[in-house]
Short mmCIF file of C-alpha atoms in Angstrom, two decimals:
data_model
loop_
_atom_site.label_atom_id
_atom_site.label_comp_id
_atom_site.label_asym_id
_atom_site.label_seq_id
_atom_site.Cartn_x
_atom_site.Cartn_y
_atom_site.Cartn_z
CA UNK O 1 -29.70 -2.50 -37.05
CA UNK O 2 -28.39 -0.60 -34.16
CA UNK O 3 -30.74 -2.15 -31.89
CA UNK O 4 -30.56 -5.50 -33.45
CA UNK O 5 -27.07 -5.20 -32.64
CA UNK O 6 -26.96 -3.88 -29.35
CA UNK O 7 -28.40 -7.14 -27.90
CA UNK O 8 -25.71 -9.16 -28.13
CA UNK O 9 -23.28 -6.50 -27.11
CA UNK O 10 -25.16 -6.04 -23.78
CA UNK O 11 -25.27 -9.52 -23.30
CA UNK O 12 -21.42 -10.14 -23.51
CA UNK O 13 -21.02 -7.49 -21.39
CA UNK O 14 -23.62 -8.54 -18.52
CA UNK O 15 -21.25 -12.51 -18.77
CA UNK O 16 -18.64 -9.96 -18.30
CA UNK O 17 -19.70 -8.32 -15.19
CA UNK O 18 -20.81 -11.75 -14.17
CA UNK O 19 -17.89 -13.71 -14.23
CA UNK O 20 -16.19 -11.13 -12.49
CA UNK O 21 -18.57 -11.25 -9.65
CA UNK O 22 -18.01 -14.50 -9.53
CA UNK O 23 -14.39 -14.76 -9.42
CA UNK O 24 -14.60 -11.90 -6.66
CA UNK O 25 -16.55 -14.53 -4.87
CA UNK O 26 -14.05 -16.86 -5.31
CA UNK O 27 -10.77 -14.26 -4.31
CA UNK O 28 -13.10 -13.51 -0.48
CA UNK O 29 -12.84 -17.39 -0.32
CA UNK O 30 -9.03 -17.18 -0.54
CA UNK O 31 -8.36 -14.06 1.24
CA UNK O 32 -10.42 -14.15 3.79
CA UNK O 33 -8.29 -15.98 6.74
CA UNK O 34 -5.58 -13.22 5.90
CA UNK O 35 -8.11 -10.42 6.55
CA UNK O 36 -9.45 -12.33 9.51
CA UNK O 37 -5.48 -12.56 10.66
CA UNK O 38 -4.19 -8.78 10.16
CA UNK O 39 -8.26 -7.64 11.78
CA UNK O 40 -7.12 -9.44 14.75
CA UNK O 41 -4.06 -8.83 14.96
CA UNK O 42 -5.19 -5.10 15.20
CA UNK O 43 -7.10 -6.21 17.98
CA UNK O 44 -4.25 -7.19 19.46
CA UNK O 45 -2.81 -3.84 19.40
CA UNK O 46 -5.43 -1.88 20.78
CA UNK O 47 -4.98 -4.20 23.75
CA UNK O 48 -0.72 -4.41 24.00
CA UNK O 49 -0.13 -0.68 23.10
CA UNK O 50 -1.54 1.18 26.25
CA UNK O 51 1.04 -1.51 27.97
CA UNK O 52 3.78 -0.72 25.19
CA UNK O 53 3.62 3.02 24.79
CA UNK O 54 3.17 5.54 27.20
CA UNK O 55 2.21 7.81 24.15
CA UNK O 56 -0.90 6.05 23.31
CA UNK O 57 -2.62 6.99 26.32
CA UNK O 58 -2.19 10.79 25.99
CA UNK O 59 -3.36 11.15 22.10
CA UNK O 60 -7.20 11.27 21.08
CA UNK O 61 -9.11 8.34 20.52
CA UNK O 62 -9.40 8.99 16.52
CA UNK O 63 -5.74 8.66 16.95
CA UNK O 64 -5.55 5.27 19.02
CA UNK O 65 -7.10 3.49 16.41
CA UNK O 66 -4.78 4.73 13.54
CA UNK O 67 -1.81 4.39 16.29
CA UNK O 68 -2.66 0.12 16.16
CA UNK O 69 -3.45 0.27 12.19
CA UNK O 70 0.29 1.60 11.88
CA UNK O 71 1.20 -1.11 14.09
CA UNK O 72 -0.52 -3.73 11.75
CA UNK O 73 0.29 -2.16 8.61
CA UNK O 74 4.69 -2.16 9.94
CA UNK O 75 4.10 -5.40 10.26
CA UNK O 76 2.61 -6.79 6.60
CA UNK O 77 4.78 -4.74 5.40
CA UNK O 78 8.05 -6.95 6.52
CA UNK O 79 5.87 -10.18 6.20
CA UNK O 80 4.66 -9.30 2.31
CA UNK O 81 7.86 -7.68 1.59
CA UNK O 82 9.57 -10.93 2.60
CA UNK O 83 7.21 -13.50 1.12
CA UNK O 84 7.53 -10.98 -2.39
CA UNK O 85 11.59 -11.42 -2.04
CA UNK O 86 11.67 -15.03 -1.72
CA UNK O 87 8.66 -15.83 -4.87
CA UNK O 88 10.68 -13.66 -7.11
CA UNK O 89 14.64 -15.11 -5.91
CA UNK O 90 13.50 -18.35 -6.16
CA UNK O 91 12.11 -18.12 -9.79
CA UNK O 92 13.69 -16.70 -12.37
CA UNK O 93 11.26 -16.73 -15.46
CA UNK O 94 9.54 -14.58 -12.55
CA UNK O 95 12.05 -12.30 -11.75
CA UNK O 96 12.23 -11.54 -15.58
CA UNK O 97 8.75 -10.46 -16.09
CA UNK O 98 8.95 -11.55 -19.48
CA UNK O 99 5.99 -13.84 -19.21
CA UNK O 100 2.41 -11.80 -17.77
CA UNK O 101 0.80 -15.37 -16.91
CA UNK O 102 4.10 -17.03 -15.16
CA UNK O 103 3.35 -17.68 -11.72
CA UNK O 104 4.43 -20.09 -9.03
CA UNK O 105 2.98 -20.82 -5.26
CA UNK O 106 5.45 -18.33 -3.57
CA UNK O 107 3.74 -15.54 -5.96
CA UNK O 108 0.17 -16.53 -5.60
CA UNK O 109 0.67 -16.82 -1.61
CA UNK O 110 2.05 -13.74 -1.45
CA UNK O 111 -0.98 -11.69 -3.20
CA UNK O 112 -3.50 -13.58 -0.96
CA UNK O 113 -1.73 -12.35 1.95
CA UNK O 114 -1.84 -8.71 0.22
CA UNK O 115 -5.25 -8.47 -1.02
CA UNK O 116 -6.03 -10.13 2.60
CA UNK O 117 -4.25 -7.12 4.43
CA UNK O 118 -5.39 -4.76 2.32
CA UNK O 119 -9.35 -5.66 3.01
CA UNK O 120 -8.64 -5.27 6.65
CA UNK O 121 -7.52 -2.18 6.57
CA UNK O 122 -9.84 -0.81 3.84
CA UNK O 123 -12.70 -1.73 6.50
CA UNK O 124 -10.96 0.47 9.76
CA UNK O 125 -10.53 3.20 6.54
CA UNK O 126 -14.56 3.41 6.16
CA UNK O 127 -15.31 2.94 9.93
CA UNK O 128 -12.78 6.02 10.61
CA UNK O 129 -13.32 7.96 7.64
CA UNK O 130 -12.76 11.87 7.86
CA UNK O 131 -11.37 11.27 11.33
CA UNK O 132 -7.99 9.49 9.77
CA UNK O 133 -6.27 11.97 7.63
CA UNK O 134 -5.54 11.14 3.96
CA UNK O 135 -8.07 8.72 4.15
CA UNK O 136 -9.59 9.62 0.54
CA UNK O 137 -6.45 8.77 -1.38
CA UNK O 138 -6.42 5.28 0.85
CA UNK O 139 -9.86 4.59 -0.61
CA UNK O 140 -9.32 5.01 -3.83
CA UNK O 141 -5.77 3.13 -3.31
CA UNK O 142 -7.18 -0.23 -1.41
CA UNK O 143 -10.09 0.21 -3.69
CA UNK O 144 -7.45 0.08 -6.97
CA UNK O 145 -5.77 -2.86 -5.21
CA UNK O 146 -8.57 -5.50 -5.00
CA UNK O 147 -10.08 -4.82 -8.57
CA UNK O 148 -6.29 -5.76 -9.89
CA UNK O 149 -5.22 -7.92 -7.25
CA UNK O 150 -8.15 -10.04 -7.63
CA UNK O 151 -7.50 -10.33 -11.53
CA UNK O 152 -4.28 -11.07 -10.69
CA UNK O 153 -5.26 -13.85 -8.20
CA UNK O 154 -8.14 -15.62 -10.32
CA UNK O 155 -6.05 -15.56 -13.22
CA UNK O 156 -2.73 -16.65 -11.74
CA UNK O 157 -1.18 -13.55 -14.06
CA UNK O 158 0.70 -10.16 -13.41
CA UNK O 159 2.49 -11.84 -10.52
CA UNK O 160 5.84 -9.63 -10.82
CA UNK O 161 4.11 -6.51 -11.43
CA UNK O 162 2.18 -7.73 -8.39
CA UNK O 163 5.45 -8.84 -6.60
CA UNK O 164 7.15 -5.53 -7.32
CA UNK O 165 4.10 -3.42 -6.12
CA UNK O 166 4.16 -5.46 -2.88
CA UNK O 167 8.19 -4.56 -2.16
CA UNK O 168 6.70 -1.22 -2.28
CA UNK O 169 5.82 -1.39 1.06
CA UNK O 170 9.01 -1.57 2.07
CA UNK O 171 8.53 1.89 3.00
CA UNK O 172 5.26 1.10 5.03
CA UNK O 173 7.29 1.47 8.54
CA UNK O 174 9.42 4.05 7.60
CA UNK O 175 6.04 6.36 7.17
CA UNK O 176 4.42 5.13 10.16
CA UNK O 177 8.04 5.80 12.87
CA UNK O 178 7.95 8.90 11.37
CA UNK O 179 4.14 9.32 12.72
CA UNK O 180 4.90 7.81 15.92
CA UNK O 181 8.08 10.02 16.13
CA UNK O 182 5.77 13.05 15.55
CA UNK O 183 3.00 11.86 18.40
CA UNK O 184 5.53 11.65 20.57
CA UNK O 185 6.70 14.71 20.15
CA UNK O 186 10.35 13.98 18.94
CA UNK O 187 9.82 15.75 15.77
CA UNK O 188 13.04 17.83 16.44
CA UNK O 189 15.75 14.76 17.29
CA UNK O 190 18.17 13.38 15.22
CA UNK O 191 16.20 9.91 14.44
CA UNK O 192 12.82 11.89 12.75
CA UNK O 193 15.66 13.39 10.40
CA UNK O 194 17.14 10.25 9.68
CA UNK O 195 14.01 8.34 8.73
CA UNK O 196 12.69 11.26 7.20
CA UNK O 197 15.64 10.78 4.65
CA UNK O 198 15.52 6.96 4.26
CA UNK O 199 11.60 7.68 3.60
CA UNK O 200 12.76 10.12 0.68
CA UNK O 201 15.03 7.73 -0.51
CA UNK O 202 13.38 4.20 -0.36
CA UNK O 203 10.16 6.05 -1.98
CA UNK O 204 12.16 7.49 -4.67
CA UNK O 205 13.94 3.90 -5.34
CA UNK O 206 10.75 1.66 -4.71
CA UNK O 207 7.49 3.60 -5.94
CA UNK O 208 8.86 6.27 -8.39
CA UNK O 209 11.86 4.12 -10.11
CA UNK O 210 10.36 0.73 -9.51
CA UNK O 211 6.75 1.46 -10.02
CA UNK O 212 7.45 3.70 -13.13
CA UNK O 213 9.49 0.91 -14.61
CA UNK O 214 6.71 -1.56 -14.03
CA UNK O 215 4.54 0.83 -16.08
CA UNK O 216 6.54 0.54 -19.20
CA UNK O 217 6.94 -3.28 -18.76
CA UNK O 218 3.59 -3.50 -18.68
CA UNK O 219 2.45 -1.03 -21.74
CA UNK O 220 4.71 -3.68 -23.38
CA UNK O 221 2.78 -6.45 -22.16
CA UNK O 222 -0.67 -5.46 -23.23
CA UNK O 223 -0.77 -7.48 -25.97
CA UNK O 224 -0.59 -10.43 -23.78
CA UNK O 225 -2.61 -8.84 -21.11
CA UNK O 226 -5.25 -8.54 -23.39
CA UNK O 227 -5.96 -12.12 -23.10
CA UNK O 228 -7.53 -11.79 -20.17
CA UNK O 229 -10.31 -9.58 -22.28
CA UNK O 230 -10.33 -5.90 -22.42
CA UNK O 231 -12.73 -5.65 -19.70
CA UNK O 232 -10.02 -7.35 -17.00
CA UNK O 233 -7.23 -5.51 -19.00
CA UNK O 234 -8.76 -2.06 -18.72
CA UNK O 235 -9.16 -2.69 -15.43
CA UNK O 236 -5.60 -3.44 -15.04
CA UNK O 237 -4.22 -0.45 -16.73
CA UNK O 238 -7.21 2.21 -15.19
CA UNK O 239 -5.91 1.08 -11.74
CA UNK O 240 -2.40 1.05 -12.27
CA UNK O 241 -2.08 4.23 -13.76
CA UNK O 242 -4.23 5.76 -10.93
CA UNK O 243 -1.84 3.77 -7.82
CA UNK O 244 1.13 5.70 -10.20
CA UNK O 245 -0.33 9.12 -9.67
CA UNK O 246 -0.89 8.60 -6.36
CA UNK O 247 2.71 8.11 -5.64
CA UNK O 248 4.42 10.40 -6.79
CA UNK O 249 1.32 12.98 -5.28
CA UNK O 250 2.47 11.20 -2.04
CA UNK O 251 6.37 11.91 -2.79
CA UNK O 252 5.47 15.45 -3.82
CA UNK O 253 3.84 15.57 -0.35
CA UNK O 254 7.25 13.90 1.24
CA UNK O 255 9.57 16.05 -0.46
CA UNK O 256 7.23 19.39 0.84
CA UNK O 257 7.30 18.23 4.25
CA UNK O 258 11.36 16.88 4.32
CA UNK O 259 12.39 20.04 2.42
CA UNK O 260 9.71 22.45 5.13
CA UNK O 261 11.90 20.17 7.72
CA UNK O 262 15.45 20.99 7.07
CA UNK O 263 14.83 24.71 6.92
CA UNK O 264 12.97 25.04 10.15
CA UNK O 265 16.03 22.86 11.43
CA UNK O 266 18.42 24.93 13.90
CA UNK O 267 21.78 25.87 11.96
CA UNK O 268 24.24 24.12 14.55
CA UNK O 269 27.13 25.56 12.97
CA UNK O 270 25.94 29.65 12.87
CA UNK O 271 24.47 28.81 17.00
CA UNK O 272 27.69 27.61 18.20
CA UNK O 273 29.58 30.27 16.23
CA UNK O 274 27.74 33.11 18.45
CA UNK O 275 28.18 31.32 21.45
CA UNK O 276 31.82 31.21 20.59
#
């Protein structure tokens, strides 16, 4: 009986895993201009920045090519922040959340830009590998993005969690100045403190509050989620709550290095007080 019945079972599961791979096929056919637009605007970089920065020339090469990525990734971030912004204020059953398959054009635009970014990037992330620090945790991120992303796009559903996750990167250029700060060796002026601090406190706002409230929205929408089949579903939930632990391992990290920061900072007030 067990075998009689595992027949069937494998068989659902192999349409499964089939009409997956075909929707995948269908979300490259969408996305793919968007990944063909951030790739060359990368491109772009690598050619403007030796003109832009006199920085870029000095660092290794390793370092050149994340330099341009930064570039890239500043940029999305404004454009898919933006584009997020205007789907959800111009739709309120979206801005709600209240229905998991609402959608509008705005929304669905948005994610193909997204998903289209975030393939870019994932490809520079396996060509550099070991040579771009952190770049494990950006695998398994990018990697968590395009199995829900492309549910999301296929099935026209989750667009504000998907909306929400993409003002997240509202902190995307915050993360990188502080990089380019550090390369250029103005780790110790006023402006690396400052966006130190509005990188605390945008991540705390956007991908600890924001995120974490997404997660309960959407423990309360798994009855409707589960629509889509437990298989997409799953998926859903696996990858969320492994994009939640990453951030707040990221804002541990961030509140180490901000905290490490301010005590190595000179106490102005005790150094003019001996001068005195």
């Amino acid at each position: 009986a067990a075998r009689r019945g595992s027949g069937p079972a494998r068989a659902g599961a192999m349409a499964g895993w089939s009409a997956m791979a075909d929707a995948a096929g269908g979300v490259a056919r969408e996305c793919w201009p968007w990944a063909a637009f951030f790739h060359a605007c990368y491109w772009a970089c690598r050619l403007a920045a030796p003109r832009l920065f006199e920085t870029y020339e000095s660092i290794e090469r390793d370092k050149r090519g994340y330099w341009c990525a930064s570039m890239v990734s500043s940029f999305h971030a404004v454009l898919i922040t933006a584009l997020s912004v205007q789907a959800m204020a111009s739709d309120p059953a979206l801005l709600s959340g209240a229905d998991f398959f609402h959608s509008n054009p705005l929304s669905r635009r948005a994610c193909r830009v997204f998903l289209g970014y975030i393939f870019s990037d994932l490809l520079l992330s396996l060509y550099y590998r070991a040579r771009w620090a952190g770049w494990v945790e950006n695998l398994v991120h990018h990697v968590c993005i395009m199995a829900t992303w492309g549910i999301f796009i296929t099935t026209g559903s989750g667009q504000f969690f998907a909306c929400v996750a993409q003002i997240c990167e509202l902190t995307t250029p915050f993360i990188n100045q502080r990089w380019f700060l550090y390369e250029a060796g103005l780790k110790s002026g006023k402006v690396y403190m400052y966006n130190g601090l509005a990188i605390v406190l945008l991540w705390f706002i956007t991908r600890i509050i924001f995120y974490s409230v997404c997660g309960v929205k959407m423990v309360l929408s798994f009855g409707d989620m589960a629509r889509l089949g437990y298989l997409r579903a799953g998926t859903i939930m696996f990858c969320y709550t492994a994009g939640l632990l990453l951030q707040y391992f990221w804002f541990f990290k961030i509140m180490r290095g901000a905290l490490k920061n301010l005590k190595s900072r000179p106490k102005t007030g005790t150094d003019d007080k001996k001068q005195a």
